[in-house]
């Protein structure tokens, strides 16, 4: 099993450009998450999904959109990139059914390092 | 609101000595607590969790953590540190009453084990 994979690994964007980050998991997990990691701030949740076709906002959703058309994929979109979105982005997934499913550990991808100039 | 504090940005310990990485939390209701480790240029890896039951939880790579409800703490420990334990460690928490809320991660503690 590949676990959680993310593409691309690195990307440099100019301000105003758009891009989509792809996350895929092969563990049949219901829950998927997108985080950003900034120095000294830990991980902050951008958006998450508790099942195919559903998404919800996390702590820092502004400037991002997501879609979960297939259970195994979770896409993160930046419509108009800004320098403040320079960060490392992590996707994660976890087993779960219903709200108690949030008590299961998360499996993380290797990350995408995004620089916006 | 949920919150997690990791009071030390950096912990240095000599190889073979015991190590402790501290975590305190604030949640509504009983807490669900996790520790993750991040090696350079990698994603986070799950170490251990406390949901209910025994206050001493054992996890991967010889790590353990002790849940202390009165002190609202969940410190990560290992009896004998290895150089390969050097990494960034994150504590995460969610409150039992916070249905619909996700985990909050602490800012991380960098552990350096010196040979």
PDB file of N, CA, C and O in Angstrom, chain A residues 43-115:
ATOM      1  N   UNK A  43       0.350  22.591  13.022  1.00  0.00           N
ATOM      2  CA  UNK A  43      -0.486  22.355  11.853  1.00  0.00           C
ATOM      3  C   UNK A  43      -1.828  23.049  12.038  1.00  0.00           C
ATOM      4  O   UNK A  43      -2.425  22.973  13.116  1.00  0.00           O
ATOM      5  N   UNK A  44      -2.298  23.666  11.011  1.00  0.00           N
ATOM      6  CA  UNK A  44      -3.619  24.303  11.059  1.00  0.00           C
ATOM      7  C   UNK A  44      -4.501  23.697   9.974  1.00  0.00           C
ATOM      8  O   UNK A  44      -4.080  23.582   8.821  1.00  0.00           O
ATOM      9  N   UNK A  45      -5.711  23.352  10.356  1.00  0.00           N
ATOM     10  CA  UNK A  45      -6.630  22.669   9.456  1.00  0.00           C
ATOM     11  C   UNK A  45      -7.264  23.658   8.484  1.00  0.00           C
ATOM     12  O   UNK A  45      -7.818  24.677   8.894  1.00  0.00           O
ATOM     13  N   UNK A  46      -7.184  23.336   7.198  1.00  0.00           N
ATOM     14  CA  UNK A  46      -7.741  24.213   6.164  1.00  0.00           C
ATOM     15  C   UNK A  46      -9.181  23.788   5.850  1.00  0.00           C
ATOM     16  O   UNK A  46     -10.133  24.560   6.006  1.00  0.00           O
ATOM     17  N   UNK A  47      -9.331  22.563   5.372  1.00  0.00           N
ATOM     18  CA  UNK A  47     -10.634  21.966   5.088  1.00  0.00           C
ATOM     19  C   UNK A  47     -10.539  20.475   5.399  1.00  0.00           C
ATOM     20  O   UNK A  47      -9.457  19.912   5.440  1.00  0.00           O
ATOM     21  N   UNK A  48     -11.709  19.873   5.573  1.00  0.00           N
ATOM     22  CA  UNK A  48     -11.718  18.439   5.779  1.00  0.00           C
ATOM     23  C   UNK A  48     -12.977  17.838   5.156  1.00  0.00           C
ATOM     24  O   UNK A  48     -13.889  18.578   4.737  1.00  0.00           O
ATOM     25  N   UNK A  49     -12.977  16.508   5.093  1.00  0.00           N
ATOM     26  CA  UNK A  49     -14.110  15.798   4.488  1.00  0.00           C
ATOM     27  C   UNK A  49     -14.378  14.535   5.294  1.00  0.00           C
ATOM     28  O   UNK A  49     -13.445  13.798   5.617  1.00  0.00           O
ATOM     29  N   UNK A  50     -15.650  14.310   5.607  1.00  0.00           N
ATOM     30  CA  UNK A  50     -16.011  13.117   6.373  1.00  0.00           C
ATOM     31  C   UNK A  50     -16.580  12.033   5.474  1.00  0.00           C
ATOM     32  O   UNK A  50     -17.055  10.998   5.954  1.00  0.00           O
ATOM     33  N   UNK A  51     -16.532  12.250   4.170  1.00  0.00           N
ATOM     34  CA  UNK A  51     -16.996  11.224   3.247  1.00  0.00           C
ATOM     35  C   UNK A  51     -17.053  11.767   1.837  1.00  0.00           C
ATOM     36  O   UNK A  51     -17.017  12.983   1.609  1.00  0.00           O
ATOM     37  N   UNK A  52     -17.169  10.847   0.884  1.00  0.00           N
ATOM     38  CA  UNK A  52     -17.250  11.238  -0.518  1.00  0.00           C
ATOM     39  C   UNK A  52     -18.375  12.237  -0.738  1.00  0.00           C
ATOM     40  O   UNK A  52     -19.494  12.042  -0.247  1.00  0.00           O
ATOM     41  N   UNK A  53     -18.059  13.306  -1.434  1.00  0.00           N
ATOM     42  CA  UNK A  53     -19.071  14.300  -1.764  1.00  0.00           C
ATOM     43  C   UNK A  53     -19.340  15.338  -0.685  1.00  0.00           C
ATOM     44  O   UNK A  53     -20.176  16.220  -0.863  1.00  0.00           O
ATOM     45  N   UNK A  54     -18.639  15.236   0.456  1.00  0.00           N
ATOM     46  CA  UNK A  54     -18.838  16.187   1.543  1.00  0.00           C
ATOM     47  C   UNK A  54     -17.536  16.899   1.872  1.00  0.00           C
ATOM     48  O   UNK A  54     -16.463  16.293   1.833  1.00  0.00           O
ATOM     49  N   UNK A  55     -17.617  18.180   2.192  1.00  0.00           N
ATOM     50  CA  UNK A  55     -16.460  18.938   2.645  1.00  0.00           C
ATOM     51  C   UNK A  55     -16.914  19.916   3.719  1.00  0.00           C
ATOM     52  O   UNK A  55     -18.107  20.254   3.789  1.00  0.00           O
ATOM     53  N   UNK A  56     -15.959  20.371   4.522  1.00  0.00           N
ATOM     54  CA  UNK A  56     -16.267  21.328   5.570  1.00  0.00           C
ATOM     55  C   UNK A  56     -15.063  22.210   5.823  1.00  0.00           C
ATOM     56  O   UNK A  56     -13.922  21.812   5.545  1.00  0.00           O
ATOM     57  N   UNK A  57     -15.307  23.397   6.350  1.00  0.00           N
ATOM     58  CA  UNK A  57     -14.233  24.338   6.618  1.00  0.00           C
ATOM     59  C   UNK A  57     -13.536  23.999   7.920  1.00  0.00           C
ATOM     60  O   UNK A  57     -14.167  23.593   8.895  1.00  0.00           O
ATOM     61  N   UNK A  58     -12.220  24.233   7.912  1.00  0.00           N
ATOM     62  CA  UNK A  58     -11.445  24.081   9.127  1.00  0.00           C
ATOM     63  C   UNK A  58     -11.135  25.426   9.744  1.00  0.00           C
ATOM     64  O   UNK A  58     -11.930  26.366   9.660  1.00  0.00           O
ATOM     65  N   UNK A  59      -9.966  25.533  10.318  1.00  0.00           N
ATOM     66  CA  UNK A  59      -9.569  26.735  11.044  1.00  0.00           C
ATOM     67  C   UNK A  59      -9.193  27.896  10.115  1.00  0.00           C
ATOM     68  O   UNK A  59      -9.479  29.053  10.419  1.00  0.00           O
ATOM     69  N   UNK A  60      -8.558  27.588   8.981  1.00  0.00           N
ATOM     70  CA  UNK A  60      -8.052  28.642   8.084  1.00  0.00           C
ATOM     71  C   UNK A  60      -8.467  28.368   6.639  1.00  0.00           C
ATOM     72  O   UNK A  60      -7.632  28.147   5.765  1.00  0.00           O
ATOM     73  N   UNK A  61      -9.749  28.463   6.309  1.00  0.00           N
ATOM     74  CA  UNK A  61     -10.218  28.065   4.982  1.00  0.00           C
ATOM     75  C   UNK A  61     -10.121  29.139   3.894  1.00  0.00           C
ATOM     76  O   UNK A  61     -10.223  28.817   2.701  1.00  0.00           O
ATOM     77  N   UNK A  62      -9.936  30.404   4.304  1.00  0.00           N
ATOM     78  CA  UNK A  62     -10.009  31.485   3.330  1.00  0.00           C
ATOM     79  C   UNK A  62      -8.913  31.386   2.279  1.00  0.00           C
ATOM     80  O   UNK A  62      -7.740  31.219   2.594  1.00  0.00           O
ATOM     81  N   UNK A  63      -9.323  31.531   1.004  1.00  0.00           N
ATOM     82  CA  UNK A  63      -8.377  31.481  -0.092  1.00  0.00           C
ATOM     83  C   UNK A  63      -8.184  30.088  -0.674  1.00  0.00           C
ATOM     84  O   UNK A  63      -7.430  29.917  -1.629  1.00  0.00           O
ATOM     85  N   UNK A  64      -8.885  29.111  -0.096  1.00  0.00           N
ATOM     86  CA  UNK A  64      -8.761  27.718  -0.536  1.00  0.00           C
ATOM     87  C   UNK A  64     -10.142  27.131  -0.827  1.00  0.00           C
ATOM     88  O   UNK A  64     -11.131  27.499  -0.199  1.00  0.00           O
ATOM     89  N   UNK A  65     -10.163  26.185  -1.783  1.00  0.00           N
ATOM     90  CA  UNK A  65     -11.367  25.402  -1.997  1.00  0.00           C
ATOM     91  C   UNK A  65     -10.972  23.941  -2.122  1.00  0.00           C
ATOM     92  O   UNK A  65      -9.809  23.619  -2.407  1.00  0.00           O
ATOM     93  N   UNK A  66     -11.924  23.055  -1.866  1.00  0.00           N
ATOM     94  CA  UNK A  66     -11.638  21.619  -1.890  1.00  0.00           C
ATOM     95  C   UNK A  66     -12.772  20.884  -2.600  1.00  0.00           C
ATOM     96  O   UNK A  66     -13.880  21.388  -2.714  1.00  0.00           O
ATOM     97  N   UNK A  67     -12.423  19.686  -3.027  1.00  0.00           N
ATOM     98  CA  UNK A  67     -13.454  18.809  -3.581  1.00  0.00           C
ATOM     99  C   UNK A  67     -13.094  17.361  -3.290  1.00  0.00           C
ATOM    100  O   UNK A  67     -11.924  16.997  -3.259  1.00  0.00           O
ATOM    101  N   UNK A  68     -14.147  16.566  -3.067  1.00  0.00           N
ATOM    102  CA  UNK A  68     -13.949  15.133  -2.807  1.00  0.00           C
ATOM    103  C   UNK A  68     -14.989  14.371  -3.637  1.00  0.00           C
ATOM    104  O   UNK A  68     -15.991  13.892  -3.129  1.00  0.00           O
ATOM    105  N   UNK A  69     -14.664  14.272  -4.908  1.00  0.00           N
ATOM    106  CA  UNK A  69     -15.576  13.599  -5.834  1.00  0.00           C
ATOM    107  C   UNK A  69     -15.467  12.091  -5.732  1.00  0.00           C
ATOM    108  O   UNK A  69     -16.432  11.362  -5.983  1.00  0.00           O
ATOM    109  N   UNK A  70     -14.281  11.599  -5.369  1.00  0.00           N
ATOM    110  CA  UNK A  70     -14.069  10.181  -5.168  1.00  0.00           C
ATOM    111  C   UNK A  70     -13.557   9.958  -3.752  1.00  0.00           C
ATOM    112  O   UNK A  70     -12.829  10.800  -3.211  1.00  0.00           O
ATOM    113  N   UNK A  71     -13.884   8.845  -3.153  1.00  0.00           N
ATOM    114  CA  UNK A  71     -13.522   8.583  -1.774  1.00  0.00           C
ATOM    115  C   UNK A  71     -12.009   8.632  -1.569  1.00  0.00           C
ATOM    116  O   UNK A  71     -11.543   9.101  -0.528  1.00  0.00           O
ATOM    117  N   UNK A  72     -11.252   8.210  -2.543  1.00  0.00           N
ATOM    118  CA  UNK A  72      -9.813   8.100  -2.352  1.00  0.00           C
ATOM    119  C   UNK A  72      -9.059   9.387  -2.635  1.00  0.00           C
ATOM    120  O   UNK A  72      -7.864   9.471  -2.365  1.00  0.00           O
ATOM    121  N   UNK A  73      -9.725  10.393  -3.186  1.00  0.00           N
ATOM    122  CA  UNK A  73      -9.028  11.625  -3.574  1.00  0.00           C
ATOM    123  C   UNK A  73      -9.599  12.843  -2.872  1.00  0.00           C
ATOM    124  O   UNK A  73     -10.820  12.966  -2.698  1.00  0.00           O
ATOM    125  N   UNK A  74      -8.714  13.763  -2.523  1.00  0.00           N
ATOM    126  CA  UNK A  74      -9.132  15.026  -1.900  1.00  0.00           C
ATOM    127  C   UNK A  74      -8.270  16.123  -2.508  1.00  0.00           C
ATOM    128  O   UNK A  74      -7.053  16.114  -2.362  1.00  0.00           O
ATOM    129  N   UNK A  75      -8.898  17.046  -3.219  1.00  0.00           N
ATOM    130  CA  UNK A  75      -8.184  18.081  -3.951  1.00  0.00           C
ATOM    131  C   UNK A  75      -8.254  19.405  -3.199  1.00  0.00           C
ATOM    132  O   UNK A  75      -9.326  19.790  -2.696  1.00  0.00           O
ATOM    133  N   UNK A  76      -7.138  20.102  -3.168  1.00  0.00           N
ATOM    134  CA  UNK A  76      -7.082  21.440  -2.567  1.00  0.00           C
ATOM    135  C   UNK A  76      -6.741  22.434  -3.661  1.00  0.00           C
ATOM    136  O   UNK A  76      -5.716  22.288  -4.338  1.00  0.00           O
ATOM    137  N   UNK A  77      -7.573  23.441  -3.821  1.00  0.00           N
ATOM    138  CA  UNK A  77      -7.367  24.438  -4.858  1.00  0.00           C
ATOM    139  C   UNK A  77      -7.048  25.810  -4.307  1.00  0.00           C
ATOM    140  O   UNK A  77      -7.597  26.213  -3.271  1.00  0.00           O
ATOM    141  N   UNK A  78      -6.132  26.487  -4.979  1.00  0.00           N
ATOM    142  CA  UNK A  78      -5.854  27.894  -4.693  1.00  0.00           C
ATOM    143  C   UNK A  78      -6.257  28.652  -5.948  1.00  0.00           C
ATOM    144  O   UNK A  78      -5.670  28.455  -7.015  1.00  0.00           O
ATOM    145  N   UNK A  79      -7.270  29.491  -5.841  1.00  0.00           N
ATOM    146  CA  UNK A  79      -7.787  30.171  -7.035  1.00  0.00           C
ATOM    147  C   UNK A  79      -6.911  31.338  -7.450  1.00  0.00           C
ATOM    148  O   UNK A  79      -6.699  31.577  -8.633  1.00  0.00           O
ATOM    149  N   UNK A  80      -6.385  32.076  -6.475  1.00  0.00           N
ATOM    150  CA  UNK A  80      -5.545  33.234  -6.752  1.00  0.00           C
ATOM    151  C   UNK A  80      -4.492  33.311  -5.649  1.00  0.00           C
ATOM    152  O   UNK A  80      -4.740  33.862  -4.581  1.00  0.00           O
ATOM    153  N   UNK A  81      -3.339  32.716  -5.920  1.00  0.00           N
ATOM    154  CA  UNK A  81      -2.340  32.545  -4.875  1.00  0.00           C
ATOM    155  C   UNK A  81      -1.808  33.877  -4.356  1.00  0.00           C
ATOM    156  O   UNK A  81      -1.645  34.848  -5.124  1.00  0.00           O
ATOM    157  N   UNK A  82      -1.524  33.895  -3.058  1.00  0.00           N
ATOM    158  CA  UNK A  82      -0.967  35.069  -2.390  1.00  0.00           C
ATOM    159  C   UNK A  82       0.290  34.644  -1.626  1.00  0.00           C
ATOM    160  O   UNK A  82       0.403  33.478  -1.216  1.00  0.00           O
ATOM    161  N   UNK A  83       1.229  35.573  -1.432  1.00  0.00           N
ATOM    162  CA  UNK A  83       2.456  35.221  -0.689  1.00  0.00           C
ATOM    163  C   UNK A  83       2.169  34.627   0.691  1.00  0.00           C
ATOM    164  O   UNK A  83       2.954  33.809   1.181  1.00  0.00           O
ATOM    165  N   UNK A  84       1.049  35.008   1.312  1.00  0.00           N
ATOM    166  CA  UNK A  84       0.697  34.466   2.634  1.00  0.00           C
ATOM    167  C   UNK A  84       0.370  32.977   2.580  1.00  0.00           C
ATOM    168  O   UNK A  84       0.275  32.317   3.621  1.00  0.00           O
ATOM    169  N   UNK A  85       0.199  32.449   1.393  1.00  0.00           N
ATOM    170  CA  UNK A  85      -0.083  31.022   1.240  1.00  0.00           C
ATOM    171  C   UNK A  85       1.186  30.192   1.027  1.00  0.00           C
ATOM    172  O   UNK A  85       1.112  28.979   0.824  1.00  0.00           O
ATOM    173  N   UNK A  86       2.327  30.842   1.104  1.00  0.00           N
ATOM    174  CA  UNK A  86       3.595  30.117   1.106  1.00  0.00           C
ATOM    175  C   UNK A  86       3.641  29.269   2.369  1.00  0.00           C
ATOM    176  O   UNK A  86       3.533  29.790   3.479  1.00  0.00           O
ATOM    177  N   UNK A  87       3.785  27.963   2.194  1.00  0.00           N
ATOM    178  CA  UNK A  87       3.694  27.060   3.332  1.00  0.00           C
ATOM    179  C   UNK A  87       4.014  25.646   2.868  1.00  0.00           C
ATOM    180  O   UNK A  87       4.234  25.391   1.679  1.00  0.00           O
ATOM    181  N   UNK A  88       4.007  24.737   3.827  1.00  0.00           N
ATOM    182  CA  UNK A  88       4.055  23.310   3.496  1.00  0.00           C
ATOM    183  C   UNK A  88       2.662  22.750   3.754  1.00  0.00           C
ATOM    184  O   UNK A  88       2.104  22.945   4.844  1.00  0.00           O
ATOM    185  N   UNK A  89       2.118  22.076   2.774  1.00  0.00           N
ATOM    186  CA  UNK A  89       0.749  21.562   2.857  1.00  0.00           C
ATOM    187  C   UNK A  89       0.774  20.046   3.037  1.00  0.00           C
ATOM    188  O   UNK A  89       1.450  19.334   2.296  1.00  0.00           O
ATOM    189  N   UNK A  90       0.026  19.602   4.023  1.00  0.00           N
ATOM    190  CA  UNK A  90      -0.068  18.173   4.297  1.00  0.00           C
ATOM    191  C   UNK A  90      -1.509  17.706   4.156  1.00  0.00           C
ATOM    192  O   UNK A  90      -2.441  18.346   4.651  1.00  0.00           O
ATOM    193  N   UNK A  91      -1.642  16.572   3.521  1.00  0.00           N
ATOM    194  CA  UNK A  91      -2.910  15.872   3.465  1.00  0.00           C
ATOM    195  C   UNK A  91      -2.854  14.721   4.459  1.00  0.00           C
ATOM    196  O   UNK A  91      -1.788  14.135   4.706  1.00  0.00           O
ATOM    197  N   UNK A  92      -3.999  14.389   5.033  1.00  0.00           N
ATOM    198  CA  UNK A  92      -4.074  13.263   5.958  1.00  0.00           C
ATOM    199  C   UNK A  92      -5.399  12.549   5.773  1.00  0.00           C
ATOM    200  O   UNK A  92      -6.363  13.131   5.248  1.00  0.00           O
ATOM    201  N   UNK A  93      -5.436  11.301   6.189  1.00  0.00           N
ATOM    202  CA  UNK A  93      -6.694  10.556   6.158  1.00  0.00           C
ATOM    203  C   UNK A  93      -6.808   9.727   7.424  1.00  0.00           C
ATOM    204  O   UNK A  93      -5.810   9.456   8.104  1.00  0.00           O
ATOM    205  N   UNK A  94      -8.031   9.358   7.757  1.00  0.00           N
ATOM    206  CA  UNK A  94      -8.243   8.504   8.918  1.00  0.00           C
ATOM    207  C   UNK A  94      -9.487   7.664   8.735  1.00  0.00           C
ATOM    208  O   UNK A  94     -10.417   8.056   8.013  1.00  0.00           O
ATOM    209  N   UNK A  95      -9.477   6.528   9.428  1.00  0.00           N
ATOM    210  CA  UNK A  95     -10.653   5.687   9.466  1.00  0.00           C
ATOM    211  C   UNK A  95     -11.705   6.385  10.305  1.00  0.00           C
ATOM    212  O   UNK A  95     -11.397   7.100  11.252  1.00  0.00           O
ATOM    213  N   UNK A  96     -12.956   6.203  10.018  1.00  0.00           N
ATOM    214  CA  UNK A  96     -13.980   6.768  10.871  1.00  0.00           C
ATOM    215  C   UNK A  96     -15.343   6.687  10.265  1.00  0.00           C
ATOM    216  O   UNK A  96     -15.491   6.716   9.049  1.00  0.00           O
ATOM    217  N   UNK A  97     -16.293   6.573  11.128  1.00  0.00           N
ATOM    218  CA  UNK A  97     -17.673   6.616  10.701  1.00  0.00           C
ATOM    219  C   UNK A  97     -18.412   7.475  11.706  1.00  0.00           C
ATOM    220  O   UNK A  97     -18.399   7.183  12.894  1.00  0.00           O
ATOM    221  N   UNK A  98     -19.011   8.537  11.233  1.00  0.00           N
ATOM    222  CA  UNK A  98     -19.679   9.429  12.155  1.00  0.00           C
ATOM    223  C   UNK A  98     -18.680  10.278  12.916  1.00  0.00           C
ATOM    224  O   UNK A  98     -17.481  10.225  12.684  1.00  0.00           O
ATOM    225  N   UNK A  99     -19.169  11.024  13.842  1.00  0.00           N
ATOM    226  CA  UNK A  99     -18.328  11.979  14.546  1.00  0.00           C
ATOM    227  C   UNK A  99     -17.317  11.297  15.440  1.00  0.00           C
ATOM    228  O   UNK A  99     -16.234  11.799  15.663  1.00  0.00           O
ATOM    229  N   UNK A 100     -17.629  10.107  15.995  1.00  0.00           N
ATOM    230  CA  UNK A 100     -16.652   9.417  16.833  1.00  0.00           C
ATOM    231  C   UNK A 100     -15.474   8.931  16.018  1.00  0.00           C
ATOM    232  O   UNK A 100     -14.432   8.596  16.549  1.00  0.00           O
ATOM    233  N   UNK A 101     -15.639   8.897  14.693  1.00  0.00           N
ATOM    234  CA  UNK A 101     -14.511   8.511  13.859  1.00  0.00           C
ATOM    235  C   UNK A 101     -13.362   9.478  13.943  1.00  0.00           C
ATOM    236  O   UNK A 101     -12.242   9.144  13.576  1.00  0.00           O
ATOM    237  N   UNK A 102     -13.616  10.637  14.464  1.00  0.00           N
ATOM    238  CA  UNK A 102     -12.541  11.615  14.594  1.00  0.00           C
ATOM    239  C   UNK A 102     -11.561  11.220  15.684  1.00  0.00           C
ATOM    240  O   UNK A 102     -10.554  11.878  15.872  1.00  0.00           O
ATOM    241  N   UNK A 103     -11.832  10.165  16.422  1.00  0.00           N
ATOM    242  CA  UNK A 103     -10.912   9.742  17.460  1.00  0.00           C
ATOM    243  C   UNK A 103      -9.815   8.824  16.955  1.00  0.00           C
ATOM    244  O   UNK A 103      -8.948   8.419  17.713  1.00  0.00           O
ATOM    245  N   UNK A 104      -9.840   8.509  15.685  1.00  0.00           N
ATOM    246  CA  UNK A 104      -8.813   7.641  15.136  1.00  0.00           C
ATOM    247  C   UNK A 104      -7.619   8.450  14.668  1.00  0.00           C
ATOM    248  O   UNK A 104      -7.749   9.595  14.241  1.00  0.00           O
ATOM    249  N   UNK A 105      -6.442   7.816  14.705  1.00  0.00           N
ATOM    250  CA  UNK A 105      -5.227   8.510  14.309  1.00  0.00           C
ATOM    251  C   UNK A 105      -5.243   8.823  12.823  1.00  0.00           C
ATOM    252  O   UNK A 105      -5.889   8.132  12.041  1.00  0.00           O
ATOM    253  N   UNK A 106      -4.531   9.856  12.456  1.00  0.00           N
ATOM    254  CA  UNK A 106      -4.455  10.293  11.075  1.00  0.00           C
ATOM    255  C   UNK A 106      -3.157   9.798  10.434  1.00  0.00           C
ATOM    256  O   UNK A 106      -2.123   9.714  11.091  1.00  0.00           O
ATOM    257  N   UNK A 107      -3.245   9.494   9.154  1.00  0.00           N
ATOM    258  CA  UNK A 107      -2.087   9.096   8.362  1.00  0.00           C
ATOM    259  C   UNK A 107      -1.777  10.246   7.413  1.00  0.00           C
ATOM    260  O   UNK A 107      -2.667  10.705   6.684  1.00  0.00           O
ATOM    261  N   UNK A 108      -0.529  10.682   7.437  1.00  0.00           N
ATOM    262  CA  UNK A 108      -0.157  11.880   6.696  1.00  0.00           C
ATOM    263  C   UNK A 108       0.616  11.544   5.430  1.00  0.00           C
ATOM    264  O   UNK A 108       1.389  10.578   5.372  1.00  0.00           O
ATOM    265  N   UNK A 109       0.428  12.400   4.421  1.00  0.00           N
ATOM    266  CA  UNK A 109       1.244  12.336   3.225  1.00  0.00           C
ATOM    267  C   UNK A 109       2.576  13.029   3.461  1.00  0.00           C
ATOM    268  O   UNK A 109       2.809  13.613   4.517  1.00  0.00           O
ATOM    269  N   UNK A 110       3.466  13.010   2.455  1.00  0.00           N
ATOM    270  CA  UNK A 110       4.807  13.569   2.623  1.00  0.00           C
ATOM    271  C   UNK A 110       4.879  15.077   2.520  1.00  0.00           C
ATOM    272  O   UNK A 110       5.916  15.663   2.835  1.00  0.00           O
ATOM    273  N   UNK A 111       3.805  15.720   2.080  1.00  0.00           N
ATOM    274  CA  UNK A 111       3.790  17.179   2.026  1.00  0.00           C
ATOM    275  C   UNK A 111       4.078  17.756   0.647  1.00  0.00           C
ATOM    276  O   UNK A 111       4.711  17.123  -0.192  1.00  0.00           O
ATOM    277  N   UNK A 112       3.586  18.980   0.463  1.00  0.00           N
ATOM    278  CA  UNK A 112       3.869  19.784  -0.731  1.00  0.00           C
ATOM    279  C   UNK A 112       4.401  21.129  -0.260  1.00  0.00           C
ATOM    280  O   UNK A 112       3.737  21.823   0.497  1.00  0.00           O
ATOM    281  N   UNK A 113       5.589  21.465  -0.726  1.00  0.00           N
ATOM    282  CA  UNK A 113       6.184  22.759  -0.360  1.00  0.00           C
ATOM    283  C   UNK A 113       5.817  23.762  -1.434  1.00  0.00           C
ATOM    284  O   UNK A 113       6.230  23.623  -2.592  1.00  0.00           O
ATOM    285  N   UNK A 114       5.028  24.760  -1.066  1.00  0.00           N
ATOM    286  CA  UNK A 114       4.544  25.771  -2.012  1.00  0.00           C
ATOM    287  C   UNK A 114       5.138  27.124  -1.675  1.00  0.00           C
ATOM    288  O   UNK A 114       5.084  27.566  -0.527  1.00  0.00           O
ATOM    289  N   UNK A 115       5.701  27.763  -2.682  1.00  0.00           N
ATOM    290  CA  UNK A 115       6.219  29.117  -2.537  1.00  0.00           C
ATOM    291  C   UNK A 115       5.471  30.019  -3.501  1.00  0.00           C
ATOM    292  O   UNK A 115       5.359  29.703  -4.689  1.00  0.00           O
TER     293      UNK A 115
END
